[in-house]
Structure formats: structure tokens, C-alpha cells
Short mmCIF file of C-alpha atoms in Angstrom, two decimals:
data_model
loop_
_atom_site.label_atom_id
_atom_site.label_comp_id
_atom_site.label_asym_id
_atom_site.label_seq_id
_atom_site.Cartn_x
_atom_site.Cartn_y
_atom_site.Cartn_z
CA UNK A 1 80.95 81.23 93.04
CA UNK A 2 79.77 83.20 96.00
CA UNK A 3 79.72 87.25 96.21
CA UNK A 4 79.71 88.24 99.39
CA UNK A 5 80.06 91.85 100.99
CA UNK A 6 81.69 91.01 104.57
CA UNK A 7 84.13 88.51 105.66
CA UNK A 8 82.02 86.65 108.00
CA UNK A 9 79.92 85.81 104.88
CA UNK A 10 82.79 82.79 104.00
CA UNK A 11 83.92 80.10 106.11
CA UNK A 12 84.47 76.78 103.80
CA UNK A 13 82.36 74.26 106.36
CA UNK A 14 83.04 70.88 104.07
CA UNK A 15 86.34 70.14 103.28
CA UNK A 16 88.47 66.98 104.51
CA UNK A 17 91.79 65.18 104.15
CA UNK A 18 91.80 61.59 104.02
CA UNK A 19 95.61 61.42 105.58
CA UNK A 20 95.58 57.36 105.00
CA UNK A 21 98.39 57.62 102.41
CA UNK A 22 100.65 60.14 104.65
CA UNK A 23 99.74 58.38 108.18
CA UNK A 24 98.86 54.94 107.37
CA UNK A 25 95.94 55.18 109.36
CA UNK A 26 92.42 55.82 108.87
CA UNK A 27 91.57 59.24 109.80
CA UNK A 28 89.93 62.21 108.03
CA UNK A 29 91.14 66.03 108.69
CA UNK A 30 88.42 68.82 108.80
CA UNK A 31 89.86 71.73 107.71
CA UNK A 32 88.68 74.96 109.56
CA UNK A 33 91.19 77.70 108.27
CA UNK A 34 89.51 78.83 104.90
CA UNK A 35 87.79 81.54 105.98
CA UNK A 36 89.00 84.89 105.99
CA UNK A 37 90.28 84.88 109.83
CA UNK A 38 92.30 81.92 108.95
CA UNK A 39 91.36 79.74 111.40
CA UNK A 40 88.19 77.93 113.13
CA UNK A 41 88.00 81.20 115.49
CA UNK A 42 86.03 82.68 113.37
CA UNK A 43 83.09 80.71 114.59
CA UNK A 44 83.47 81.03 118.58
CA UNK A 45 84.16 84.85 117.78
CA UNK A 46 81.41 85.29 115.51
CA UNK A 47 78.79 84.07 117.76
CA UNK A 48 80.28 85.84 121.14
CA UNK A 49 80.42 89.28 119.33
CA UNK A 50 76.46 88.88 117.92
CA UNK A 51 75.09 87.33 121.64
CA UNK A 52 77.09 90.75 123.18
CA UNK A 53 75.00 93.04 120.53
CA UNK A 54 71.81 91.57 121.17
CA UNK A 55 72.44 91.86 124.76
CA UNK A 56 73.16 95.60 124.17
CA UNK A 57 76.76 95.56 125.62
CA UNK A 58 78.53 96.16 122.24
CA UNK A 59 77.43 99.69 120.93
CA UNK A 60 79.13 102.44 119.05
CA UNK A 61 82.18 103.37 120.48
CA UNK A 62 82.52 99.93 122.19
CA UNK A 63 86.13 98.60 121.98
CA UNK A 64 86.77 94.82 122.46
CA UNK A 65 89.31 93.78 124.76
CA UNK A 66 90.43 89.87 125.17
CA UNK A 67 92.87 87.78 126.01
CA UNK A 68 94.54 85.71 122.97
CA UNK A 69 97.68 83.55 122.04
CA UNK A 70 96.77 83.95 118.77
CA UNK A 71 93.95 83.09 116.20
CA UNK A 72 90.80 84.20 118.17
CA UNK A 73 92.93 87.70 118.48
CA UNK A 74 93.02 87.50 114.00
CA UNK A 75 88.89 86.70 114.19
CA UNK A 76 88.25 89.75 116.41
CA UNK A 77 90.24 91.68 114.49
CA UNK A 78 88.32 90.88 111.61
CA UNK A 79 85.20 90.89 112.95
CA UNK A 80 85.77 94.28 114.94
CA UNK A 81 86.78 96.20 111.69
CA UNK A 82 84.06 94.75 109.58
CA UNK A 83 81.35 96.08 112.24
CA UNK A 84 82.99 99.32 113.18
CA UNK A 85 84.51 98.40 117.11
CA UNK A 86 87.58 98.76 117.85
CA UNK A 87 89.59 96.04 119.81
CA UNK A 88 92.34 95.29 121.83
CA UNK A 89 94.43 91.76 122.26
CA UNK A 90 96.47 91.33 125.27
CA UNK A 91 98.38 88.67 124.28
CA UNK A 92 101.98 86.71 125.42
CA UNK A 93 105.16 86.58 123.45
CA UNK A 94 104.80 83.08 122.39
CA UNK A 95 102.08 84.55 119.86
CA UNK A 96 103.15 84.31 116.45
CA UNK A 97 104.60 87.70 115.10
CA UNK A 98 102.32 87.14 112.11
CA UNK A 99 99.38 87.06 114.22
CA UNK A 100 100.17 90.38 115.82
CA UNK A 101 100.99 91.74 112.42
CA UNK A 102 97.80 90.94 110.94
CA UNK A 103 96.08 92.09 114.00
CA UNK A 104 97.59 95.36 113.41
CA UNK A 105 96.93 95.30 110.07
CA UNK A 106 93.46 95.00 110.63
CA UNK A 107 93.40 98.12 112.75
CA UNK A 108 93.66 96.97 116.48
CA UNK A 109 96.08 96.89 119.35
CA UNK A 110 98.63 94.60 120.58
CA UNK A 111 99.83 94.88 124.48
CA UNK A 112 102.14 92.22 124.90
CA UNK A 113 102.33 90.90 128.38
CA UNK A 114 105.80 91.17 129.63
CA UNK A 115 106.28 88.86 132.75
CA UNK A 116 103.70 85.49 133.73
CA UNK A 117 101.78 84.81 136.64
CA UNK A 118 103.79 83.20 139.42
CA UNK A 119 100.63 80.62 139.89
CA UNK A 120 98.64 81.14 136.71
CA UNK A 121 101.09 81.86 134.02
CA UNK A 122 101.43 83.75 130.41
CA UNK A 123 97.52 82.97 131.11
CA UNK A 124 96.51 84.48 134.37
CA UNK A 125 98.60 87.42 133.74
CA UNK A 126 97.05 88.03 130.26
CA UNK A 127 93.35 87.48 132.71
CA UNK A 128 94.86 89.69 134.77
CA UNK A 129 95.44 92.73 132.69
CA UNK A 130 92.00 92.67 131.16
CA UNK A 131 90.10 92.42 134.35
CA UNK A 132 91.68 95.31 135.70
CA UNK A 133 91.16 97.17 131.84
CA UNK A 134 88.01 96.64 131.88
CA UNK A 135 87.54 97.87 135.49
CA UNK A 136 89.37 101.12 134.60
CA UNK A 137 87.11 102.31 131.61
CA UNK A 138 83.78 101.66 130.59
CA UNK A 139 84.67 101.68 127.04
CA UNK A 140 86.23 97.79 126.91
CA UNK A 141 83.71 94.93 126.47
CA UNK A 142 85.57 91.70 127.37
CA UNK A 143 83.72 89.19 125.49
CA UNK A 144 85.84 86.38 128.15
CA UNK A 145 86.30 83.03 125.66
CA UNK A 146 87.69 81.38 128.93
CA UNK A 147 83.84 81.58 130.35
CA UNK A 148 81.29 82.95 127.60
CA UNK A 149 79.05 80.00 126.65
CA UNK A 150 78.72 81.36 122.82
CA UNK A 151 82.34 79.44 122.47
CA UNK A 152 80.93 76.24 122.50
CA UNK A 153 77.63 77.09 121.62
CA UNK A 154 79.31 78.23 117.98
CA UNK A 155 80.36 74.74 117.57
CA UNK A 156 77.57 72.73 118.87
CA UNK A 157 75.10 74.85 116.08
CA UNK A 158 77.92 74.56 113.50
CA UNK A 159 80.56 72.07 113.38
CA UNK A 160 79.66 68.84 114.74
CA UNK A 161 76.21 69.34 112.96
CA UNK A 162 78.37 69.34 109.75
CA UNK A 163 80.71 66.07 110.83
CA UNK A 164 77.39 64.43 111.45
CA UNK A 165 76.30 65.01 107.93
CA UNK A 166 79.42 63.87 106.51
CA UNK A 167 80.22 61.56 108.46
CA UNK A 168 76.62 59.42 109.50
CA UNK A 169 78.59 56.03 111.07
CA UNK A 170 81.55 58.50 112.39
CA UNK A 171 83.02 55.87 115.63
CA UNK A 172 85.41 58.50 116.98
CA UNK A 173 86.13 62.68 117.10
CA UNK A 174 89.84 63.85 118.14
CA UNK A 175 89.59 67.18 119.23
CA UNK A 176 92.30 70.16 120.48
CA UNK A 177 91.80 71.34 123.78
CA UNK A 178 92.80 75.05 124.52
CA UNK A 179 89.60 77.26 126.27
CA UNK A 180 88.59 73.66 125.06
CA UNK A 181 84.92 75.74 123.78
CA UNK A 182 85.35 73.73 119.88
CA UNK A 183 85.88 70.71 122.09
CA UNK A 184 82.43 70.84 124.85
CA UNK A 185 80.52 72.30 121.73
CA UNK A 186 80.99 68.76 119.57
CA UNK A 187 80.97 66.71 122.91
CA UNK A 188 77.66 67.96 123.70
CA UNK A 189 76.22 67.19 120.14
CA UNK A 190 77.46 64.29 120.13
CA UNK A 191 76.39 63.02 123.63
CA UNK A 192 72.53 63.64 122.18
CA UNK A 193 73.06 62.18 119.05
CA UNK A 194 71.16 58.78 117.97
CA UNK A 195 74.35 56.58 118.14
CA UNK A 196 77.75 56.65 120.22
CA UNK A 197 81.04 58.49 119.23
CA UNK A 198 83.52 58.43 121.08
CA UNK A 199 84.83 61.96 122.06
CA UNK A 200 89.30 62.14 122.45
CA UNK A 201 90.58 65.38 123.97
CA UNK A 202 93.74 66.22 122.40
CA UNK A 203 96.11 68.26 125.01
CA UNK A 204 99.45 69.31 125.43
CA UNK A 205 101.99 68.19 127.60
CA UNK A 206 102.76 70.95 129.80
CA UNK A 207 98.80 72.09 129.95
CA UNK A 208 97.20 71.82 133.39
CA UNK A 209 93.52 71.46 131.40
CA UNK A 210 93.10 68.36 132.71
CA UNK A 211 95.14 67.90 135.64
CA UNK A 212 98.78 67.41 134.25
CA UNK A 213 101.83 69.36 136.01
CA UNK A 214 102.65 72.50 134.19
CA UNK A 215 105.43 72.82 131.85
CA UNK A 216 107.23 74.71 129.30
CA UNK A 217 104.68 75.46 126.38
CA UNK A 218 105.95 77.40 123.15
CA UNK A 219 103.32 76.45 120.30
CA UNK A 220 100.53 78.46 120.81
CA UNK A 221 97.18 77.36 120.60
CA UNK A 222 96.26 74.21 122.58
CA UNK A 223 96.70 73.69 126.54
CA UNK A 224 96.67 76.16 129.49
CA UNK A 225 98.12 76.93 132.45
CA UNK A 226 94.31 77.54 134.31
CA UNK A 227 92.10 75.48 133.79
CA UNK A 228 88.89 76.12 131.66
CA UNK A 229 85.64 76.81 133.42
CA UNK A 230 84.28 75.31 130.06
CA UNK A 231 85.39 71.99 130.58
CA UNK A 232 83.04 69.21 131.29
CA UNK A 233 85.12 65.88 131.63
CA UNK A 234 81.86 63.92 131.74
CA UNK A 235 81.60 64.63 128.56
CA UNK A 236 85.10 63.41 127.39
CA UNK A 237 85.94 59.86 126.41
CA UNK A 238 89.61 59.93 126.87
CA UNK A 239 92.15 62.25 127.00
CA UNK A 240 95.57 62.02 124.99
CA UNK A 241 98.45 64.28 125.45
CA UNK A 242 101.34 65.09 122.99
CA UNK A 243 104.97 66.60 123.49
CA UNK A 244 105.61 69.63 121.53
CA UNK A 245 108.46 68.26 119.68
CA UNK A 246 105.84 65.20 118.08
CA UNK A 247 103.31 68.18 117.14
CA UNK A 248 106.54 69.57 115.61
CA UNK A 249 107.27 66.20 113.41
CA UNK A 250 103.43 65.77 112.66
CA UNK A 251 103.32 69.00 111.21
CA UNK A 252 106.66 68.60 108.70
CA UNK A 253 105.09 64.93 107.93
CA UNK A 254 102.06 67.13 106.24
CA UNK A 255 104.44 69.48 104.94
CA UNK A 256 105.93 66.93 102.95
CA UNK A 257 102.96 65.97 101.33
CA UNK A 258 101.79 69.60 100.08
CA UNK A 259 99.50 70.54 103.40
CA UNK A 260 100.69 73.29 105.47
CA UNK A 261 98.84 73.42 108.75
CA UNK A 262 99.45 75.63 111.87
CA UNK A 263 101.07 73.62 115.67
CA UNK A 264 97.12 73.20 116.60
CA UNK A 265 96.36 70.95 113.73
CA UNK A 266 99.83 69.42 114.28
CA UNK A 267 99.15 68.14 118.00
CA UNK A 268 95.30 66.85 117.06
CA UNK A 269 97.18 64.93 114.08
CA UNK A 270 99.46 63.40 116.14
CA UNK A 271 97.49 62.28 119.10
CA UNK A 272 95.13 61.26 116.59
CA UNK A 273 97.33 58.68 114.51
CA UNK A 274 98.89 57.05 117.73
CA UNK A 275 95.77 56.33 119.47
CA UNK A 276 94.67 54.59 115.94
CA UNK A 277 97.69 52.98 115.55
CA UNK A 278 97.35 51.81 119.16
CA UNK A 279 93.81 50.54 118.75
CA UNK A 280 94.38 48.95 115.30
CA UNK A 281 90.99 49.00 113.61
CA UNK A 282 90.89 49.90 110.54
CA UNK A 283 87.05 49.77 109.94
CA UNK A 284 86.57 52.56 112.58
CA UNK A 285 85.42 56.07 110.89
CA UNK A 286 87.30 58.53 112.66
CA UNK A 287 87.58 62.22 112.19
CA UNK A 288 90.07 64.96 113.67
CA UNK A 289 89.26 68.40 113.67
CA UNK A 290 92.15 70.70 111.77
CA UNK A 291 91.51 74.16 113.56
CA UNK A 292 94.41 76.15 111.54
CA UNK A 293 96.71 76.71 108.97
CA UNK A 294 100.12 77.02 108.56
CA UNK A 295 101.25 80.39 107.16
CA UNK A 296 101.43 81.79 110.70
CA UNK A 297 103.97 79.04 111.81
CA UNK A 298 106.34 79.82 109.58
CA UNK A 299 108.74 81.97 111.84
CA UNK A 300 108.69 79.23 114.46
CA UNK A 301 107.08 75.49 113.63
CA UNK A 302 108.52 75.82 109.68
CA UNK A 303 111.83 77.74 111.25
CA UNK A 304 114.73 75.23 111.51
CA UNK A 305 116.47 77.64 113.95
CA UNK A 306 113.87 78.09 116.28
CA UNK A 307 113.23 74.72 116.01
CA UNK A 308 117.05 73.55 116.57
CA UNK A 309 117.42 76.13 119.88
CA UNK A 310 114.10 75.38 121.53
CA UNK A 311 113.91 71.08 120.79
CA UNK A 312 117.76 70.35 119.70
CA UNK A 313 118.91 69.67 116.46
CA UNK A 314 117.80 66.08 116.21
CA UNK A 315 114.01 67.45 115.52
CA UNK A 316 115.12 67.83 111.44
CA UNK A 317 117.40 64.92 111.08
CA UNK A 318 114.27 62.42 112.63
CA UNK A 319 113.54 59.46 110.48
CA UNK A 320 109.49 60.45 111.47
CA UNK A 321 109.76 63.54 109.09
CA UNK A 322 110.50 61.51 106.10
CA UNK A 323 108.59 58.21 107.04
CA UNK A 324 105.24 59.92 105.66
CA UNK A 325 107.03 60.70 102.52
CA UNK A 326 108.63 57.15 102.36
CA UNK A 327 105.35 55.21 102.94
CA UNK A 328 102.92 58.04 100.27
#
């Protein structure tokens, strides 16, 4: 068993779920929310936080500032306290009042943007705020996930290297798209790599990533309302989108079977099974990338009020939440 002395010292890189008998279909979930940040975060913040020291702009009495819905705001945290920074998340109220908790747990502030952006949203107003932070005081280091190239470059070193191992004849990748850095990181590796796979964006309806209208969003997580000056399409295969209330029933359809995994995971999962189901070849190897748990979700995704007010009460009573149990 390992010992380790800091948190960033565990992140469990190799474990799957083969979700044939709860899906039907042939796809295999990497799951990125055992390490101590809960959530595949860990590695974009990890690697932003260490390029910022050895470019000398983190020092002592540095305080972190950035904008989060969520799980990067719980690595930061983590990361900030381990090394002796302070930080600050400016964040919108559709983050998770677990996330904020543990955040404050963890020793750093929460400012909770009150009103969006008339053009860019719970987004550009959260942008907003920090810019003008930042300009205020000399303290705040804004490490910017919505630009910094260490939020793909995390993945490209780390995570598709380890699907590659894995997974040598892997055919297709389905990943989430939010600052969409876990996505360009594994579509980059993969574009170099000695044979084809074909790269799926997973998005949510609602998210103007790549190009859609903008609409009501209340899983946090995937999609944005500006688009990321990550994303590369060239690199993307195909793009799939999912309503809310499907990430919703994909994430009870786990439940049922004893895996609790955060809205994220939910929406990959679900895009992921109805292209396969579409495309109806079952000797493809194809893996989806799980970036969360579910613990945090359990106020709002696992909550059959909030469910009931925000999607109606048919979202329970669906024969989809059961069919996974029917067909295990």
C-alpha cells in the first residue's frame, strides 16, 4: 500500500468499468475521482499551479484566485493548503453546496456571483470579477483554466498516455467538454499516435462550446456559455450533445447498479451509449472518460425534489431508470 505525505501524491490512474451489463453496449468507464480532490481536476490544477511556481508568479503570500463551477475550485483548494497559498473561487450558484463546503473546509474563500452576464453568462460574469480582482491587488495569481495551456497539457502527459496503455486497439474516446482542456489534451495524443481513434466531444445542450444557442444549464460541470479559447475542432471527430434531463437518467441507471458518479460522468455516459447504440458495432473498443463522482450530487442530481421542480416529475417514474436494472 502506498504512504504518502501530501495529497497530490494519490490519484488512482487505472481503474475502469466495463458498463456492458448496465448499458448493453460496449464501452469502458475511466474513473478519475479517486484521488483526494475527488475528481480528474486534480490533474489540470496540479500542473497549472507547478508551471506558475517555476515561472516565479506563485510565491509566499500569493493567493490563487479562479473562476470555478465546481471541482477544479475542490483541487485548488487542496492543492493551495497543501503548499501554503491561499485561494479564492468565484464561483455561480449552480455550484454544488458540497463543493463550496469542502472548499471552505479546506481553508479558502467562496464569492458567489450574484447576477450573469447579459452576453456571457454565470461565465463571463464569474471572468469578470476575477479580471478586475486581480487588477485591484497584486496579491491574486489567476492561474485562467479558460486559457492556460497546462490544462490540456496535464492530460496529454497523463491520461491518454494511460488509455493508450490499456487500451492498445482503443477505436473510439468520448470525452466531456467544459474549458474542454481534458478533451484537446487526449485529442492531441491521440492525433500523433501510430493508429486512428476517433475523438467524440461530449457537450451539453444549452452550451455555446461549439456553436449551439444558449440555454438553461443547471448541472455543473460540462458546457459554457463562452466559448473556450482551448478548443481546437480540427482536432474533434464529432460532436454529440445531451439534454440535462438524459444526464439525469444516465446517472440513476449507474446508481442502480452500485456506481455513484457526479452529472459530468452522467452526460459522457449517455452520449456515449447512444452514439454506440446508433453505430451498432460491437467489436469496436471504446472508452469514455468518467471525470467525477457522485457524493457532491447528492443535494441536486440524487435529490428527487430538485429533480421534480427543475425537469417535472416524470424524470423518477421513467422506464430508462429501471431498464439498466431490468436488462443487469
Amino acid at each position: 500500500m502506498p504512504v504518502i505525505s501530501v495529497p497530490l501524491d494519490f490519484n488512482e490512474e487505472e481503474l475502469y468499468v466495463d458498463l456492458r451489463s448496465i448499458f448493453g453496449q460496449p464501452l469502458f468507464l475511466k474513473c478519475e475521482g479517486f484521488n483526494f480532490a475527488g475528481s480528474i481536476k486534480l490533474k489540470a490544477a496540479a500542473e497549472m499551479v507547478e508551471a506558475a511556481e517555476r515561472e516565479g508568479a506563485l510565491m509566499p503570500g500569493s493567493v490563487l484566485v479562479e473562476s470555478s463551477s465546481g471541482n477544479l475550485g475542490v483541487a485548488l483548494s487542496m492543492i493551495a493548503a497543501s503548499k501554503g497559498y491561499g485561494f479564492l473561487c468565484v464561483t455561480d450558484p449552480r455550484c454544488n453546496l458540497s463543493s463550496r463546503r469542502m472548499m471552505e473546509a479546506l481553508g479558502s474563500q467562496v464569492h458567489l456571483i450574484a447576477e450573469p452576464d447579459a452576453n456571457g453568462g454565470w461565465l463571463g460574469a464569474r471572468i469578470d470579477y476575477v479580471r478586475a480582482l486581480c487588477a485591484s491587488d497584486d496579491r491574486y495569481v489567476w492561474l485562467n483554466q479558460y486559457t492556460n495551456p497546462g490544462n490540456w497539457k496535464a492530460h496529454y502527459r497523463t491520461t491518454a498516455p494511460a488509455i493508450a496503455r490499456q487500451f492498445p486497439d482503443l477505436d473510439v474516446l468520448f470525452v466531456g467538454a467544459g474549458t474542454t482542456g481534458t478533451l484537446m489534451g487526449c485529442a492531441r495524443y491521440f492525433w500523433e499516435w501510430h493508429r486512428k481513434v476517433r475523438v467524440i466531444a461530449v457537450d451539453s445542450v444549452g452550451s455555446v462550446t461549439f456553436g449551439g444557442p444558449p440555454g438553461r444549464r443547471m448541472i455543473p460541470g460540462l458546457g459554457t456559455s463562452v466559448r473556450p479559447a482551448l478548443l481546437d475542432e480540427s482536432y474533434v471527430d464529432e460532436v454529440i450533445r445531451v439534454e440535462e434531463a438524459d444526464t439525469v437518467r444516465a446517472c440513476h441507471r449507474l446508481a442502480r447498479s452500485g456506481f455513484l458518479f457526479g452529472g459530468s460522468t452522467g452526460t459522457v455516459v449517455s452520449g456515449a451509449t447512444d452514439w454506440l447504440a446508433r453505430h451498432e458495432d460491437r467489436d469496436l473498443t471504446a472508452v469514455a472518460i468518467a471525470p467525477d463522482l457522485g457524493e457532491r450530487y447528492l443535494d441536486t442530481i440524487y435529490q428527487s425534489n430538485w429533480l421534480q421542480d427543475l425537469y417535472g416529475e416524470e424524470i423518477l417514474s421513467s422506464d430508462e431508470l429501471t431498464a439498466g436494472t431490468r436488462s443487469a
